[in-house]
CSV table of C-alpha atoms in Angstrom, one decimal:
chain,number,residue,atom,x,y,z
A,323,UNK,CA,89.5,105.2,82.3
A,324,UNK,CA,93.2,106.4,82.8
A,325,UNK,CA,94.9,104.8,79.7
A,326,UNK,CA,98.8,105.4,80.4
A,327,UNK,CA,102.0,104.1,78.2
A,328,UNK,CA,105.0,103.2,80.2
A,329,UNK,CA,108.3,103.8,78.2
A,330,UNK,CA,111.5,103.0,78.6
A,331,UNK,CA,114.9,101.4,77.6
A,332,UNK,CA,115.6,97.4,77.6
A,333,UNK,CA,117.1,96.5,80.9
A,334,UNK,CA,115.7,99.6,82.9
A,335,UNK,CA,113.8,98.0,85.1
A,336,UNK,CA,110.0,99.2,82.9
A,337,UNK,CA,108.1,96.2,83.6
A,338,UNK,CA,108.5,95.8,87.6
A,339,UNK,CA,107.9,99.4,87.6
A,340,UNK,CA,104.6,98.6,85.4
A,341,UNK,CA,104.1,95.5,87.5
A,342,UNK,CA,104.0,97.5,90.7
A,343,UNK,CA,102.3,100.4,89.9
A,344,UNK,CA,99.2,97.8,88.8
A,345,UNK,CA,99.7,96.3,91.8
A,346,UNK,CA,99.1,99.5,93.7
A,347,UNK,CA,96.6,100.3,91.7
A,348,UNK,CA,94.6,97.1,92.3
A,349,UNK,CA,95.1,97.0,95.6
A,350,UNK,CA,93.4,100.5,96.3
A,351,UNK,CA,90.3,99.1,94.9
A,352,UNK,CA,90.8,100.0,90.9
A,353,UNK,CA,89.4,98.2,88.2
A,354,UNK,CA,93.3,97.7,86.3
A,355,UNK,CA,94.4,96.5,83.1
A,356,UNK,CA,98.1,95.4,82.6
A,357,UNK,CA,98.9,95.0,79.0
A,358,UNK,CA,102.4,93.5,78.4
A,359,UNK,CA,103.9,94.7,74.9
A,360,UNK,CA,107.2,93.0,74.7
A,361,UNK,CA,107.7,90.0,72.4
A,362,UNK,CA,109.3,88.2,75.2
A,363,UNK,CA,105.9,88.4,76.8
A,364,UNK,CA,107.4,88.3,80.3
A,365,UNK,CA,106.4,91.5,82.0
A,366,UNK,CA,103.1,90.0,83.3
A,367,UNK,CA,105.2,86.8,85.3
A,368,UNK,CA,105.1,89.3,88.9
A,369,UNK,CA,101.5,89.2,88.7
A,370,UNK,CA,100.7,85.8,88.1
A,371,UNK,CA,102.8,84.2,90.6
A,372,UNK,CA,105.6,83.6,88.1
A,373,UNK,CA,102.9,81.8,85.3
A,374,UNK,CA,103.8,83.2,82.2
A,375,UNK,CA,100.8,82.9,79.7
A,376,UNK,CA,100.0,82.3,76.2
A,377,UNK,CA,99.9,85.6,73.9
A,378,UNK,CA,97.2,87.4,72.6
A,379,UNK,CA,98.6,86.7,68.7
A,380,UNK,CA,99.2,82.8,70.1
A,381,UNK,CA,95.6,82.4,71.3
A,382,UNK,CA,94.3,84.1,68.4
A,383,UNK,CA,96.9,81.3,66.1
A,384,UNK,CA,94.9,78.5,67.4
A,385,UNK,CA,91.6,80.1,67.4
A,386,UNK,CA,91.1,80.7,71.2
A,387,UNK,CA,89.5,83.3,72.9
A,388,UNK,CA,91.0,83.2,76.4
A,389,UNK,CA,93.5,86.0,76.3
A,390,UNK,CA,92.5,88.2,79.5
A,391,UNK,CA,94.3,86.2,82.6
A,392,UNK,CA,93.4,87.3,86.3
A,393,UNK,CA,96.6,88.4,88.2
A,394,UNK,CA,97.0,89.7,91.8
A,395,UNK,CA,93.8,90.9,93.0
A,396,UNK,CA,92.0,90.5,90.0
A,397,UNK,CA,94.4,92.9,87.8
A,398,UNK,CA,93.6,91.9,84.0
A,399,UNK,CA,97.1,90.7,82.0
A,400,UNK,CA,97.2,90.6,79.0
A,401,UNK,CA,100.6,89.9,76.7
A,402,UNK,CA,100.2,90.9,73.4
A,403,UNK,CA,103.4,88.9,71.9
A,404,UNK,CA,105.3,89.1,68.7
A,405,UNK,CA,107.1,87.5,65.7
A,406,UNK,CA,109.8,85.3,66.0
A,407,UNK,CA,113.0,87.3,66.9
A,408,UNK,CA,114.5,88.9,64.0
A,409,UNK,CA,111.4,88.5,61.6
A,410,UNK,CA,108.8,90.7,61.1
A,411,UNK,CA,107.4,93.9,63.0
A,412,UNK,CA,108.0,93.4,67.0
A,413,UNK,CA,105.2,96.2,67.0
A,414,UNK,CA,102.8,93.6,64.7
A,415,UNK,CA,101.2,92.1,68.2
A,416,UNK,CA,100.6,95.6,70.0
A,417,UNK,CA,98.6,96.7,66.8
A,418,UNK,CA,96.5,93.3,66.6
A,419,UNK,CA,96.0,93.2,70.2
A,420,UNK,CA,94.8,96.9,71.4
A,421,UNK,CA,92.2,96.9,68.3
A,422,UNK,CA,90.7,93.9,69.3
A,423,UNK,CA,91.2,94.6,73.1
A,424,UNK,CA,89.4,97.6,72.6
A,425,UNK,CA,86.8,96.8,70.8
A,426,UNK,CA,85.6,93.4,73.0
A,427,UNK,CA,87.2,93.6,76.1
A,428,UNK,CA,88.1,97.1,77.3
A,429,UNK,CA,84.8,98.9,79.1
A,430,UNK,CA,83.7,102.2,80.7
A,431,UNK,CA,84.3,101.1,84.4
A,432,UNK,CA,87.5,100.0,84.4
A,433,UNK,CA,89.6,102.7,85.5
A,434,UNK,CA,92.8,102.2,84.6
A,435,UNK,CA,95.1,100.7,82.0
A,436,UNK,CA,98.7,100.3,81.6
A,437,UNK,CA,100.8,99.3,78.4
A,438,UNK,CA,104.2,98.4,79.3
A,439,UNK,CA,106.1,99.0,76.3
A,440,UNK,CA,109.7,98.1,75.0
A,441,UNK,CA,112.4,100.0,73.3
A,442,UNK,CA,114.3,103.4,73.0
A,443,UNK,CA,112.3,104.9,70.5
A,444,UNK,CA,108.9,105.2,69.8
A,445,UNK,CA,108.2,103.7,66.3
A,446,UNK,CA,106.1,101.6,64.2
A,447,UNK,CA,104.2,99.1,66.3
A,448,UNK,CA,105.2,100.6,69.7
A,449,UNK,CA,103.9,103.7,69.1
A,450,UNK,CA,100.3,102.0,68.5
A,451,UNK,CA,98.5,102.8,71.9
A,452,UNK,CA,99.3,106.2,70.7
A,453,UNK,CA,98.8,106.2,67.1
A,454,UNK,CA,95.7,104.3,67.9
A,455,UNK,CA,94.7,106.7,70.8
A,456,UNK,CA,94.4,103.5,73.3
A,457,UNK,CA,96.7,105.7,76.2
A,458,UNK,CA,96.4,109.1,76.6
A,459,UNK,CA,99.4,109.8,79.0
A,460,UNK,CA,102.8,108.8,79.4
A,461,UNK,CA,105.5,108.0,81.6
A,462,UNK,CA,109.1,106.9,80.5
A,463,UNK,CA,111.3,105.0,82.9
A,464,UNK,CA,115.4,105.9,83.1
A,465,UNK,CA,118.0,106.3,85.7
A,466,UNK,CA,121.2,108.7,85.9
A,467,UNK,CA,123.2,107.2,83.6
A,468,UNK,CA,124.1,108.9,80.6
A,469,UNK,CA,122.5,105.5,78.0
A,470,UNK,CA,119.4,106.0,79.9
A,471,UNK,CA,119.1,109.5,79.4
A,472,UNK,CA,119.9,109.0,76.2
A,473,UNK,CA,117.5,106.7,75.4
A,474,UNK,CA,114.5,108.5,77.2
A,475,UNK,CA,115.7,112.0,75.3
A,476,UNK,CA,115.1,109.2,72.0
A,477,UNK,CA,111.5,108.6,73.6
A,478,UNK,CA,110.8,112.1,74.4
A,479,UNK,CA,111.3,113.3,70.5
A,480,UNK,CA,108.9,110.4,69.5
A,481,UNK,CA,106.5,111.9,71.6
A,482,UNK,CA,107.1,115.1,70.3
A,483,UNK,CA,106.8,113.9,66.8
A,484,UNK,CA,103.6,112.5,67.6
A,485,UNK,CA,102.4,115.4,69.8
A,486,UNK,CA,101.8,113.1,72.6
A,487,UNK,CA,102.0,114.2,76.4
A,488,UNK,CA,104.5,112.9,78.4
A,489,UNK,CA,103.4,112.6,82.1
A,490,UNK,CA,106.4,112.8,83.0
A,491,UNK,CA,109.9,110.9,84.2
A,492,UNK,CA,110.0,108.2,86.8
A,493,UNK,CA,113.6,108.0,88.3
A,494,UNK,CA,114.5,103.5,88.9
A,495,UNK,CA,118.1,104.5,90.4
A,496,UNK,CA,120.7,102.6,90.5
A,497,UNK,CA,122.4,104.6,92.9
A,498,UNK,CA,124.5,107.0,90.5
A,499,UNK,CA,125.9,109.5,92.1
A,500,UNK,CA,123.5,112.8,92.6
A,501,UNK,CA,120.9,110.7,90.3
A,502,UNK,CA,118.0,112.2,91.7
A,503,UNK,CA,119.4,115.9,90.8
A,504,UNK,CA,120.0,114.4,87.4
A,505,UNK,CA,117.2,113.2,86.5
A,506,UNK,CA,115.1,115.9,87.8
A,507,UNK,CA,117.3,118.3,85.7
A,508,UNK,CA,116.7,116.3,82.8
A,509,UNK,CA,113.2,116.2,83.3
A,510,UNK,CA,113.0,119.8,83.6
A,511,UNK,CA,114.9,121.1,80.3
A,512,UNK,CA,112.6,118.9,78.7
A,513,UNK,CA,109.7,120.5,80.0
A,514,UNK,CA,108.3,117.7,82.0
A,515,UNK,CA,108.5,116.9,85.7
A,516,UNK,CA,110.6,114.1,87.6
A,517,UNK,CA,107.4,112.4,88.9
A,518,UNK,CA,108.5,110.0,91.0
A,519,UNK,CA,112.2,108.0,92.4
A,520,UNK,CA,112.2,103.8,93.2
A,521,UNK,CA,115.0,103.1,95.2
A,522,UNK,CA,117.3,100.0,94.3
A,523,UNK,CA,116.7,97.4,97.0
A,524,UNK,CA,117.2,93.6,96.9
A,525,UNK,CA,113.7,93.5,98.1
A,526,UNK,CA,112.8,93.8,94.0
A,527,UNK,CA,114.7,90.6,93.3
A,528,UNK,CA,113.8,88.5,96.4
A,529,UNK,CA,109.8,89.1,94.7
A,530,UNK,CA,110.5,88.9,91.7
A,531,UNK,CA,112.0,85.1,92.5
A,532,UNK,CA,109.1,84.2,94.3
A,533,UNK,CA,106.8,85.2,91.1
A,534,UNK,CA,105.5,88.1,92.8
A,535,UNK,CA,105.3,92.2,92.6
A,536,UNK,CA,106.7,94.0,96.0
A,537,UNK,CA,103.5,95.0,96.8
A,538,UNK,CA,102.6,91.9,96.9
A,539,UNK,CA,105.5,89.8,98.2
A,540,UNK,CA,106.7,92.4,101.0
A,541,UNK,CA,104.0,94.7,101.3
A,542,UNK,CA,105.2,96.2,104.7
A,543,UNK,CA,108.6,96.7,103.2
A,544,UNK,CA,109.7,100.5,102.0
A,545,UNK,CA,110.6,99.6,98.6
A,546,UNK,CA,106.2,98.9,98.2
A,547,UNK,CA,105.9,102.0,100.0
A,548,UNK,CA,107.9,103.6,97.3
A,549,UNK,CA,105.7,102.3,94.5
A,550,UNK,CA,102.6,103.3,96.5
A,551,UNK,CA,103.8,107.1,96.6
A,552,UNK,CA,104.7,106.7,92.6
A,553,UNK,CA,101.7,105.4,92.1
A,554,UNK,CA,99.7,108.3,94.0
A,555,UNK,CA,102.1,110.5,92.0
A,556,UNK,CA,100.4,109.6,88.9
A,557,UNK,CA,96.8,109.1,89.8
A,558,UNK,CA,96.9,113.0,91.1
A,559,UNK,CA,99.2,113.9,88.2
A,560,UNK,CA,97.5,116.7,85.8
A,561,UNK,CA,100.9,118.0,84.7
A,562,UNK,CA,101.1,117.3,81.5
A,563,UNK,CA,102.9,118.3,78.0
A,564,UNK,CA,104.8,117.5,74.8
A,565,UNK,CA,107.9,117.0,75.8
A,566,UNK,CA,111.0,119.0,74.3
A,567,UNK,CA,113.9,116.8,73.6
A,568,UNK,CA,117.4,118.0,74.2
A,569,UNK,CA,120.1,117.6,72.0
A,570,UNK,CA,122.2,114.3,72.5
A,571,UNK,CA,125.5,115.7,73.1
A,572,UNK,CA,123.6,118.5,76.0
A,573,UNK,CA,122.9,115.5,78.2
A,574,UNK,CA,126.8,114.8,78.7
A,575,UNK,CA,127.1,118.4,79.8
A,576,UNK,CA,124.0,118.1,82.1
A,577,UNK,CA,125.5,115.1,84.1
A,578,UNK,CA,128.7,117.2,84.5
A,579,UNK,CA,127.1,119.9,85.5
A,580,UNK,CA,124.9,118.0,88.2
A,581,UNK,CA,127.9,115.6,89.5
């Protein structure tokens, strides 16, 4: 089973990326996991028609087993929740929920699985799939903007601390000037690739309002198009390597230099 970790900054679009590239995956006839690891437990909503569902940690409060919830064709979601905001470990759920997960739910043919993870940094609980050896590859979402950058160069030298491999960078622009150069740049002087770039189209709201993925919602549309050819990106992908971060203040240089 393909076990991959999607990283990337609050805000940056992550989870309809994740969303979508499940959806893709689904629809080409994979057995897919989605595994939502924000304490907002919202990620999941495009692929259950807008239904947001009760946590793993919730179901697990009241002593019920029900936390695997069919989504568009069949994907599994899953959202692993968290403490109260401001208390505890936001990571607390991840760990709880990919133990268990793999131990009773996850099995040899499904074939792949996706952890949509929150935050700039890898750390405590978010760096569980890793720590715990639940995903073996990872992606990390930015765009051209310099906070972005920033915040994946923060991801890439958790990965290297780990010595995980980073699969490489998925571009969700937002139509900064020369973005893709930028990114693919960036991607390069860390020694990874720029593995795939999702347009910025209204189409991604219109869905998302309607409780639904683009693959799902518009399916003839471009923008689902663009996810497909991500999504065929990664399923060929065999690029992969510990990342080498840059130093912070380089990245201001490199969007100068790429303007």
């Amino acid at each position: 089973m393909r076990q991959m970790a999607i990283y990337g900054k609050g805000g940056i679009g992550k989870s309809t990326v994740s969303a979508n590239l499940a959806a893709y995956f689904a629809e080409s006839g994979l057995r897919t996991w989605y595994i939502g690891c924000d304490p907002k437990s919202d990620g999941s909503m495009t692929l259950l028609h807008g239904r947001k569902i009760p946590t793993f940690l919730e179901q697990m409060k009241v002593g019920d087993e029900e936390v695997v919830f069919q989504g568009f064709k069949g994907i599994n979601c899953v959202e692993t929740g968290g403490p109260l905001a401001g208390v505890g470990c936001a990571g607390r759920g991840i760990i709880v929920a990919v133990q268990k997960l793999g131990r009773d739910h996850f099995r040899e043919e499904d074939d792949v699985l996706i952890y949509d993870v929150p935050g700039d940094v890898v750390c405590g609980g978010f760096a569980a799939p890793l720590r715990e050896k639940y995903a073996n590859e990872v992606y990390i979402v930015t765009s051209g903007e310099y906070l972005a950058l920033y915040a994946a160069n923060n991801i890439a030298r958790g990965l290297a601390n780990l010595g995980v491999a980073l699969g490489g960078i998925i571009c969700n622009s937002r139509e900064v000037e020369n973005e893709r150069a930028a990114v693919a740049e960036f991607a390069r002087r860390i020694g990874s690739q720029l593995i795939g770039f999702v347009p910025r189209s209204a189409v991604v709201r219109d869905c998302e309002n309607r409780g639904m993925t683009v693959i799902e919602g518009a399916p003839n549309d471009s923008q689902a198009d663009a996810y497909r050819h991500l999504g065929r990106s990664i399923l060929e992908n065999r690029a992969m390597a510990v990342p080498t971060p840059m130093e912070p203040e380089d990245i201001r240089v490199l969007l100068r230099e790429t303007r």
